[in-house]
mmCIF file of C-alpha atoms in Angstrom:
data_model
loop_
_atom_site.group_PDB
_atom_site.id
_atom_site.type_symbol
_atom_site.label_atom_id
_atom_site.label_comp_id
_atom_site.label_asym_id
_atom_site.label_seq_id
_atom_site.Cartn_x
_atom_site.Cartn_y
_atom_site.Cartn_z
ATOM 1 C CA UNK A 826 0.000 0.000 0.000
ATOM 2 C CA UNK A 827 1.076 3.246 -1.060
ATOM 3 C CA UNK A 828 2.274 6.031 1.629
ATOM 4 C CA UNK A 829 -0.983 8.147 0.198
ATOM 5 C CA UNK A 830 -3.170 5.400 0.830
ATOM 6 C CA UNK A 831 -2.042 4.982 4.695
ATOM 7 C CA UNK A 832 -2.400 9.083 4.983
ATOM 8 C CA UNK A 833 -5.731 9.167 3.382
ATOM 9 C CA UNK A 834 -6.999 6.008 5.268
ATOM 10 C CA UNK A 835 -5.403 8.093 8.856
ATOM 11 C CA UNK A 836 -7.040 10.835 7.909
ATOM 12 C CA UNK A 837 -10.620 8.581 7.017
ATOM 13 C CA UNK A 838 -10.131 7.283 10.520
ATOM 14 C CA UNK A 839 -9.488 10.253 12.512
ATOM 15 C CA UNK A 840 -12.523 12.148 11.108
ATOM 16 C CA UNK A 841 -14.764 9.094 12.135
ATOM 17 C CA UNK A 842 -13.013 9.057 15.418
ATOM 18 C CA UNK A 843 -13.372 12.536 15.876
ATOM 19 C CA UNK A 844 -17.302 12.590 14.751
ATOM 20 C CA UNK A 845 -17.823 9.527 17.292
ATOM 21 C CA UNK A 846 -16.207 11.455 19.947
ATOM 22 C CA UNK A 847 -18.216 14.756 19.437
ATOM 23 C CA UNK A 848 -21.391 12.905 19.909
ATOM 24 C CA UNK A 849 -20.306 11.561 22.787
ATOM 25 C CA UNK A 850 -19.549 14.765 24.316
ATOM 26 C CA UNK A 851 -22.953 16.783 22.928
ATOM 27 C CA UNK A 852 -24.632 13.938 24.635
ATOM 28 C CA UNK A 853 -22.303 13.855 28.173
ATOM 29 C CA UNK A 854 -23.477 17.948 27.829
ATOM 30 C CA UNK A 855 -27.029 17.032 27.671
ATOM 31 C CA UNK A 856 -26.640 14.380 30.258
ATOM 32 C CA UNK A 857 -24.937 17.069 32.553
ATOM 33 C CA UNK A 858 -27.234 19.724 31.971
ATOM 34 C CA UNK A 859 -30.369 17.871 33.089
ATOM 35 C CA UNK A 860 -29.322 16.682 35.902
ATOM 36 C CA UNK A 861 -30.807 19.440 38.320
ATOM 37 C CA UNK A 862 -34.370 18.765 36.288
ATOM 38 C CA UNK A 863 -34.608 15.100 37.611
ATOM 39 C CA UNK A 864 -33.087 16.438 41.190
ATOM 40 C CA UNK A 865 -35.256 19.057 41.385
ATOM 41 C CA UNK A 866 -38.456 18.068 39.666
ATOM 42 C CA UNK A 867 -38.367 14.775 39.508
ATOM 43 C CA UNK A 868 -40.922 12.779 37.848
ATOM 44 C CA UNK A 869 -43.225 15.237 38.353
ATOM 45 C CA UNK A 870 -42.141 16.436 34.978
ATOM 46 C CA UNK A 871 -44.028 13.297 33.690
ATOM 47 C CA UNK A 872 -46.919 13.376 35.099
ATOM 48 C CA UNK A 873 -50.226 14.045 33.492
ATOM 49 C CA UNK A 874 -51.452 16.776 35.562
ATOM 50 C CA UNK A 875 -48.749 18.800 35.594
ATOM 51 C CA UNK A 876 -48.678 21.374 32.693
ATOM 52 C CA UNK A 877 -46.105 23.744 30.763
ATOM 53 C CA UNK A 878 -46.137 27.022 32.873
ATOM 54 C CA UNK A 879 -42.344 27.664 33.420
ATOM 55 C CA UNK A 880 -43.028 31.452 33.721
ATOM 56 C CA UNK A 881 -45.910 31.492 36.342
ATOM 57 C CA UNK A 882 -46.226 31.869 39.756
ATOM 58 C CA UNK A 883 -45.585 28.483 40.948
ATOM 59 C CA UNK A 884 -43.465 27.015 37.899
ATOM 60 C CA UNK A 885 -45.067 24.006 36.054
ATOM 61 C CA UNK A 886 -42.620 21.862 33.906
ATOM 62 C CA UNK A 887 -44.994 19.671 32.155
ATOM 63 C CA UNK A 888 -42.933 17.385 29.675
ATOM 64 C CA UNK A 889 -45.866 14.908 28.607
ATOM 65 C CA UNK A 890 -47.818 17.257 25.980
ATOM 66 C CA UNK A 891 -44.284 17.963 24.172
ATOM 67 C CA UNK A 892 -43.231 14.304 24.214
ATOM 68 C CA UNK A 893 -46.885 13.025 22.989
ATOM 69 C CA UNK A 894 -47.190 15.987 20.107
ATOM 70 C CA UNK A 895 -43.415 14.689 19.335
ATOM 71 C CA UNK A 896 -44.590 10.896 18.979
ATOM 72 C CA UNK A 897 -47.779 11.976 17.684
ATOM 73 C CA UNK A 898 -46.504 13.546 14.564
ATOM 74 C CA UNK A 899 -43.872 11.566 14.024
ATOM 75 C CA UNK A 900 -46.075 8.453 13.882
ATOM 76 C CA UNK A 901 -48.308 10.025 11.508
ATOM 77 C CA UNK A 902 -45.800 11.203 9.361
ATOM 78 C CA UNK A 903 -43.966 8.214 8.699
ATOM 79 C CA UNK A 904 -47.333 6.615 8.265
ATOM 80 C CA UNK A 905 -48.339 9.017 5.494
ATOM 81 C CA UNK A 906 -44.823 8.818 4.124
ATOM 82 C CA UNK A 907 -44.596 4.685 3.928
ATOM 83 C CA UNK A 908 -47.822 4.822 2.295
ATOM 84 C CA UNK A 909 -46.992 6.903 -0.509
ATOM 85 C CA UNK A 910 -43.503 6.016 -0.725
ATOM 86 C CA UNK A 911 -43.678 2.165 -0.803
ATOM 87 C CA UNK A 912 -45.766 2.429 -4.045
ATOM 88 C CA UNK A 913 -43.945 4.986 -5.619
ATOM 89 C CA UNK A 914 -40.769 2.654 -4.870
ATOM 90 C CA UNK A 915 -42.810 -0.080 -6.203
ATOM 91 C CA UNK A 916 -43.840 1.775 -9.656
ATOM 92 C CA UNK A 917 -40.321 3.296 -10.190
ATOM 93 C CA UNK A 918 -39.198 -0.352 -10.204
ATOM 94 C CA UNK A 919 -41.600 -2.132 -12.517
ATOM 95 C CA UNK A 920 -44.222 0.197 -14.298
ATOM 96 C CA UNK A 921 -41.306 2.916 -15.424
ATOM 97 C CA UNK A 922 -38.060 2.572 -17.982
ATOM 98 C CA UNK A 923 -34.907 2.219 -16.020
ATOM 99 C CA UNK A 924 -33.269 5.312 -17.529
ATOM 100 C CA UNK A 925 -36.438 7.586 -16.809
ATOM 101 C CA UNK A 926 -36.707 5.835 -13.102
ATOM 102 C CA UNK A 927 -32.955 6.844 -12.279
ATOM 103 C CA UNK A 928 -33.995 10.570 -12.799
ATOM 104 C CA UNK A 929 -36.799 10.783 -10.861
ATOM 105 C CA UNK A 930 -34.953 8.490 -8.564
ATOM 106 C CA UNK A 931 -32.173 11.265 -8.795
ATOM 107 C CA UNK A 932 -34.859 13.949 -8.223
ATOM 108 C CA UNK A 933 -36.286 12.229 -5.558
ATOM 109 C CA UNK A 934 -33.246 12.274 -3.321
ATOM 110 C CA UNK A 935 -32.753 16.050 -4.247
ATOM 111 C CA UNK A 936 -36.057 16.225 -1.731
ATOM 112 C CA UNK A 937 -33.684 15.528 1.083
ATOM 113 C CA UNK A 938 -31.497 18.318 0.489
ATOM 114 C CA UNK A 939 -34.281 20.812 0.288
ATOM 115 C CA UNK A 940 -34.323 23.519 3.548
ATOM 116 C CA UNK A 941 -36.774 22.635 6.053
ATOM 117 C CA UNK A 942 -37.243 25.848 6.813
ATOM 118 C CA UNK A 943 -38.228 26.094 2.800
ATOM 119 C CA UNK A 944 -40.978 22.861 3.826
ATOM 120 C CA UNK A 945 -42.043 25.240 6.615
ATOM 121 C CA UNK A 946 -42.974 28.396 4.814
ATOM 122 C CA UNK A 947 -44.657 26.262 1.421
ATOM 123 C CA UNK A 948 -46.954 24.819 4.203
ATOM 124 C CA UNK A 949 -47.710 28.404 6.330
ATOM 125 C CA UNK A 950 -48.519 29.946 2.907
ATOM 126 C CA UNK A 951 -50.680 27.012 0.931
ATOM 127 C CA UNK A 952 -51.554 23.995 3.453
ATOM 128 C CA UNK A 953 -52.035 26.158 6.356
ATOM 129 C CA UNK A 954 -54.232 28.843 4.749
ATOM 130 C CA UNK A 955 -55.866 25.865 2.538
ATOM 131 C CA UNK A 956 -56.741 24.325 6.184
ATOM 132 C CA UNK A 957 -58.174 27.923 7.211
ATOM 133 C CA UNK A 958 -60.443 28.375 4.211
ATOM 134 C CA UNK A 959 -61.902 24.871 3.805
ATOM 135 C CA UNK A 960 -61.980 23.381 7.258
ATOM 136 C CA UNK A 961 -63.183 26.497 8.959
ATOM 137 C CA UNK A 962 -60.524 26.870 11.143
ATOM 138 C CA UNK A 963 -59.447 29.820 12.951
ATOM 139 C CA UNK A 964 -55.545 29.871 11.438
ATOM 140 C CA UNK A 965 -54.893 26.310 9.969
ATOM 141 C CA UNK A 966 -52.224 25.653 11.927
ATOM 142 C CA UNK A 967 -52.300 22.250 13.761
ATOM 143 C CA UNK A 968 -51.625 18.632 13.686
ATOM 144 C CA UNK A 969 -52.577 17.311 10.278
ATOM 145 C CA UNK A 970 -50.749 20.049 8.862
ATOM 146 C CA UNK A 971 -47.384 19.059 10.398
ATOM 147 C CA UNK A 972 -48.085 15.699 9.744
ATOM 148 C CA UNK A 973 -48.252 16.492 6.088
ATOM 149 C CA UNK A 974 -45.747 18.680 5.742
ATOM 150 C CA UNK A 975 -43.184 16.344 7.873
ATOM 151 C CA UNK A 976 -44.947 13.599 5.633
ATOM 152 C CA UNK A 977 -43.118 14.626 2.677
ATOM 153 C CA UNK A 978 -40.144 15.421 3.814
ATOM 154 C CA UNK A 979 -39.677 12.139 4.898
ATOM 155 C CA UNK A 980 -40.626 10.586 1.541
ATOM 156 C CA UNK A 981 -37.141 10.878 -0.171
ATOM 157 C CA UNK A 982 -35.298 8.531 3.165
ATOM 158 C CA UNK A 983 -38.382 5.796 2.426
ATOM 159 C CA UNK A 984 -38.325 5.532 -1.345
ATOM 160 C CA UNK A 985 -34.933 5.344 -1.787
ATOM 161 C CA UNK A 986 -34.588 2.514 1.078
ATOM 162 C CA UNK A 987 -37.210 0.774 -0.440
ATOM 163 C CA UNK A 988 -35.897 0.795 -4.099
ATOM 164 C CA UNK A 989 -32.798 -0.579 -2.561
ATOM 165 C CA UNK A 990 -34.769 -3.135 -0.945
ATOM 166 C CA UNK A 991 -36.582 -4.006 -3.679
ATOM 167 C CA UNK A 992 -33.812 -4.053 -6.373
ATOM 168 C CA UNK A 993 -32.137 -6.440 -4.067
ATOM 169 C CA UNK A 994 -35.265 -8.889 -3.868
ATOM 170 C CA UNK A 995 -36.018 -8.885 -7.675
ATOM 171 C CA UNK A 996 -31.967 -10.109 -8.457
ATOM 172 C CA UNK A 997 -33.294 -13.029 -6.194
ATOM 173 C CA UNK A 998 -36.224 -13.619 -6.791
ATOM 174 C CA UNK A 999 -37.977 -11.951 -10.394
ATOM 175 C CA UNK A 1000 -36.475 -14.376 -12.999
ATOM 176 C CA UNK A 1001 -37.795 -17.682 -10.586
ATOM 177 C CA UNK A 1002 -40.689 -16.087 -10.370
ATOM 178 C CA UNK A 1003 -41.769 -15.180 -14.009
ATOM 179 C CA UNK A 1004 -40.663 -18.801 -14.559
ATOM 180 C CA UNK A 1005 -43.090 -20.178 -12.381
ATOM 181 C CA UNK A 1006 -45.645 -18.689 -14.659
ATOM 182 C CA UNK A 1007 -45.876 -15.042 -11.891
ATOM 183 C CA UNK A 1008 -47.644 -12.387 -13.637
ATOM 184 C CA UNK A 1009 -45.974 -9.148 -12.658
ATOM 185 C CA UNK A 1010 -48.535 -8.168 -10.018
ATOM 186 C CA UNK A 1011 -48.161 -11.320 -8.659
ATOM 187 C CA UNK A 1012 -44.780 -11.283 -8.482
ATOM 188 C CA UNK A 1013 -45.139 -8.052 -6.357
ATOM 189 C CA UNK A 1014 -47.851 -9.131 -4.329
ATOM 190 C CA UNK A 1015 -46.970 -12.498 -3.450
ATOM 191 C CA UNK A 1016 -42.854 -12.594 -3.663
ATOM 192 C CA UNK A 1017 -40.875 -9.456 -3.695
ATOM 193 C CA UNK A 1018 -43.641 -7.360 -0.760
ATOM 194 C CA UNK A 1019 -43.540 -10.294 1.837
ATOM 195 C CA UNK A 1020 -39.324 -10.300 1.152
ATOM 196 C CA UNK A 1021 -38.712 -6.730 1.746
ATOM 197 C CA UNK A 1022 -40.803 -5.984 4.867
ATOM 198 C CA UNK A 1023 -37.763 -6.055 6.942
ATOM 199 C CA UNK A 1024 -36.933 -3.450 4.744
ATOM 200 C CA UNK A 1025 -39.643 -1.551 5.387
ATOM 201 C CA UNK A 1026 -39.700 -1.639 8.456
ATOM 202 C CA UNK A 1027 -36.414 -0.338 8.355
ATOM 203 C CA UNK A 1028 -37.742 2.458 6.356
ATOM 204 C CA UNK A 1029 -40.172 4.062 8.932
ATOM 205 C CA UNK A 1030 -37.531 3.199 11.953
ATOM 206 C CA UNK A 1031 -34.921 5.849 10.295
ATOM 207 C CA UNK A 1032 -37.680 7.866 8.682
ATOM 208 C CA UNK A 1033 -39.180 7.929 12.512
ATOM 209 C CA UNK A 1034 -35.642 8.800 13.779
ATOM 210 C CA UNK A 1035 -35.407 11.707 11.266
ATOM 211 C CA UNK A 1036 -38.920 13.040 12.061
ATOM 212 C CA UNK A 1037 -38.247 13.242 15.974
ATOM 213 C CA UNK A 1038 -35.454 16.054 15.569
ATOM 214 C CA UNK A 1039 -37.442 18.095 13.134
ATOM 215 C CA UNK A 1040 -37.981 21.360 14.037
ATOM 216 C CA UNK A 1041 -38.215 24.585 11.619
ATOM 217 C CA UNK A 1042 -40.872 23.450 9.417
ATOM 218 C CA UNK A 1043 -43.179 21.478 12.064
ATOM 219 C CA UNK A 1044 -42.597 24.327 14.299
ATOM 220 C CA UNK A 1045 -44.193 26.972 11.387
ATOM 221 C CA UNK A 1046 -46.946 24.942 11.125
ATOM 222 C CA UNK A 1047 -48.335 22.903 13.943
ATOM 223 C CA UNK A 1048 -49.661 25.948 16.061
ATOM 224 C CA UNK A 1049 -47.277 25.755 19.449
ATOM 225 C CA UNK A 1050 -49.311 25.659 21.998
ATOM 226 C CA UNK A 1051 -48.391 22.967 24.935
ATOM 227 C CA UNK A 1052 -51.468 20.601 25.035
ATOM 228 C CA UNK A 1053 -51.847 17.098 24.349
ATOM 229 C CA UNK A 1054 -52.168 16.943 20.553
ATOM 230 C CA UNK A 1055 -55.427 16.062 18.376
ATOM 231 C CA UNK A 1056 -55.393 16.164 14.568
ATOM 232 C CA UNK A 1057 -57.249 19.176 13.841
ATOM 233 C CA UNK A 1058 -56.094 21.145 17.388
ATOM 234 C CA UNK A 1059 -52.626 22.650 17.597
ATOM 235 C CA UNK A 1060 -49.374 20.888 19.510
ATOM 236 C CA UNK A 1061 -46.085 21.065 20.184
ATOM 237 C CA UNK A 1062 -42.921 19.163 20.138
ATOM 238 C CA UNK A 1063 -39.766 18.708 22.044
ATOM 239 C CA UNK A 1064 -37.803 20.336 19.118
ATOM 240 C CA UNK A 1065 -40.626 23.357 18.564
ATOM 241 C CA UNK A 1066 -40.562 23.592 22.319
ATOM 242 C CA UNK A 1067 -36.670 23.807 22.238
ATOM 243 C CA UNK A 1068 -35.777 26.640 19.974
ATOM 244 C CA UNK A 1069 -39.115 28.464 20.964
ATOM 245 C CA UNK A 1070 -37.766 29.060 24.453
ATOM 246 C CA UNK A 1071 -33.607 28.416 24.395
ATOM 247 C CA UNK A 1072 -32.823 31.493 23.330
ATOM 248 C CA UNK A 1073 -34.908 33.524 26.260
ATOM 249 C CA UNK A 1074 -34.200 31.257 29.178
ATOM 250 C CA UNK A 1075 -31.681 32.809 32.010
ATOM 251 C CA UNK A 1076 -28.487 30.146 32.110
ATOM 252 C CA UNK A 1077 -28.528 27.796 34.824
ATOM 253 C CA UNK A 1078 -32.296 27.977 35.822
ATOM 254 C CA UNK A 1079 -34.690 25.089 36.126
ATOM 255 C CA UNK A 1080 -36.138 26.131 33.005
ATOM 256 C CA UNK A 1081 -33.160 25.573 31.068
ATOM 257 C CA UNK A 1082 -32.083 22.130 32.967
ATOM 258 C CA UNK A 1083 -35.851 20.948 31.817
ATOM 259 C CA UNK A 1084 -35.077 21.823 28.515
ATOM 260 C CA UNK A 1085 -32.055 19.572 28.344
ATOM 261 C CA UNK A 1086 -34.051 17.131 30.040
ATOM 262 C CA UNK A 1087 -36.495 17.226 27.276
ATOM 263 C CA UNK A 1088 -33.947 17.120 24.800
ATOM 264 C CA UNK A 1089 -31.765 13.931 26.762
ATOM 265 C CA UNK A 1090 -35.326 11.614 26.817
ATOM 266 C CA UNK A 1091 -35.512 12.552 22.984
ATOM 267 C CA UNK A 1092 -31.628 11.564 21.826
ATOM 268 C CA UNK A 1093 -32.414 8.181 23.831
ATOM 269 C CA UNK A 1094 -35.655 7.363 21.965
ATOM 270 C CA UNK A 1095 -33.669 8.227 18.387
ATOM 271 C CA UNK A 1096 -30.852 6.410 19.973
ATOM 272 C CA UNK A 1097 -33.560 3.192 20.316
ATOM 273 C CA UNK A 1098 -35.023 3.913 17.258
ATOM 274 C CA UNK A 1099 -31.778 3.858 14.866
ATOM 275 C CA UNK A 1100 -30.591 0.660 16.612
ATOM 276 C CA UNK A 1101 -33.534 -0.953 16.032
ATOM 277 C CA UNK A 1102 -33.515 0.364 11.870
ATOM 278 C CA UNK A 1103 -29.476 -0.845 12.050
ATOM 279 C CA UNK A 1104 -30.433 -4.120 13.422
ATOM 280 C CA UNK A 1105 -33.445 -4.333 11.255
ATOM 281 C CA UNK A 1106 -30.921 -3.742 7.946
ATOM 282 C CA UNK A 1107 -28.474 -6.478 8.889
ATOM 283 C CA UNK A 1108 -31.317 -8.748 8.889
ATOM 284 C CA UNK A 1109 -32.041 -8.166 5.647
ATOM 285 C CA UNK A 1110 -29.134 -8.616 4.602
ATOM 286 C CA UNK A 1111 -28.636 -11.398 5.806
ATOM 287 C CA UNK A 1112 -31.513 -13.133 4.285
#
């Protein structure tokens, strides 16, 4: 091996290393900051009674109505998203030209690159005000139209997992199939859908992980107000909540430590939730 090839492979290495070890210490900071939340507050920062007043009176630092609106949408947006995506990744494999399905393949993933904050303003100015005129509401700003919004921005992460799935299922499987006689929505229905629902799953477990940390455009559009969420009422999540109040918040109060306390139960459900897509992705693999 070439001395260029040992620098660049050093150099490969350290940046890993050095990526590793930064989220180790953002999450050690997280970990250190909330530690006077659970000392001071306790569990009573989980309980359903107690509500989001940090500037009253008698402080209230209700965490539930953030963490359900967080859920909430992000379970209806990867819902939304695997329903629309999983066909599209289905038709870009066998109803379109290979050449013409690379491009929109190709223009698919440009999605993913697209500014939230650019997701966020197309929905305050059409979905939101659509919302306003023909379901009567009072702004348009609430659930469904985060969900929506959040919807397609995860599309790009779950078609483009599930046309990798896929192409990997039809080098197995498509030529034994049409052999056996499969007609081509048989083949789909029967074969190559039952052998890529590990992939699938896979899908909505890193398109879920995505979804919990989004903030600009769910934050233009889901209304901001700290109650448990219903689809056509506003909400609020832990990410919304975050860089609503971070920048206004005296350093070293309660209010602040609840914040990162907030923020440290989120990084260890997107922790769970991208082991489980990892593990879910070496299975099938492995198959």
């Amino acid at each position: 091996m070439k001395i260029k090839d040992y620098i660049v492979k050093g150099l490969i290495a350290l940046a890993a290393a050095g990526i590793a070890a930064l989220m180790l210490l953002m999450a050690l900071h997280i970990l250190t900051e909330s530690f006077p939340a659970f000392a001071q507050e306790g569990l009573d920062m989980f309980r359903t009674d107690t509500q989001w007043r940090p500037v009253s009176d008698k402080p209230q630092f209700g965490l539930l109505p953030a963490m359900a609106g967080t859920l909430y949408i992000s379970f209806a947006a990867v819902l939304l998203a695997l329903l629309l995506g999983v066909g599209c990744a289905f038709f870009l494999n066998f109803y379109v030209p290979d050449k013409l399905a690379k491009i929109l393949l190709a223009f698919i993933d440009l999605v993913a690159g697209i500014p939230s904050v650019i997701f966020g303003f197309i929905g305050l100015t059409v979905l939101v005000k659509w919302l306003a005129v023909h379901m009567h509401m009072a702004a348009g700003q609430c659930v469904l139209a985060a969900c929506i919004v959040l919807g397609i921005m995860l599309l790009p992460f779950v078609v483009s997992t599930c046309c990798e799935s896929i192409q990997n299922a039809r080098e197995h499987y498509e030529l034994a199939g049409y052999a056996l006689g499969f007609s081509k929505e048989m083949l789909i229905v029967k074969v190559i859908f039952p052998a890529i629902r590990p992939g699938i799953v896979a899908a909505a477990m890193m398109a879920f992980g995505r979804g919990l940390g989004e903030t600009m455009a769910v934050m233009m559009v889901v209304g901001n107000s700290p109650i448990y969420p219903a689809m056509m009422g506003r909400g609020q999540t832990i990410a919304a909540l975050t860089a609503l109040e971070m920048g206004s918040i005296e350093y070293g109060s309660t209010h602040l430590s609840v914040l990162y306390a907030a923020n440290a139960v989120l990084l260890v459900i997107l922790v769970l939730v991208m082991i489980c897509g990892r593990i879910l992705r070496r299975m099938e693999k492995d198959e």
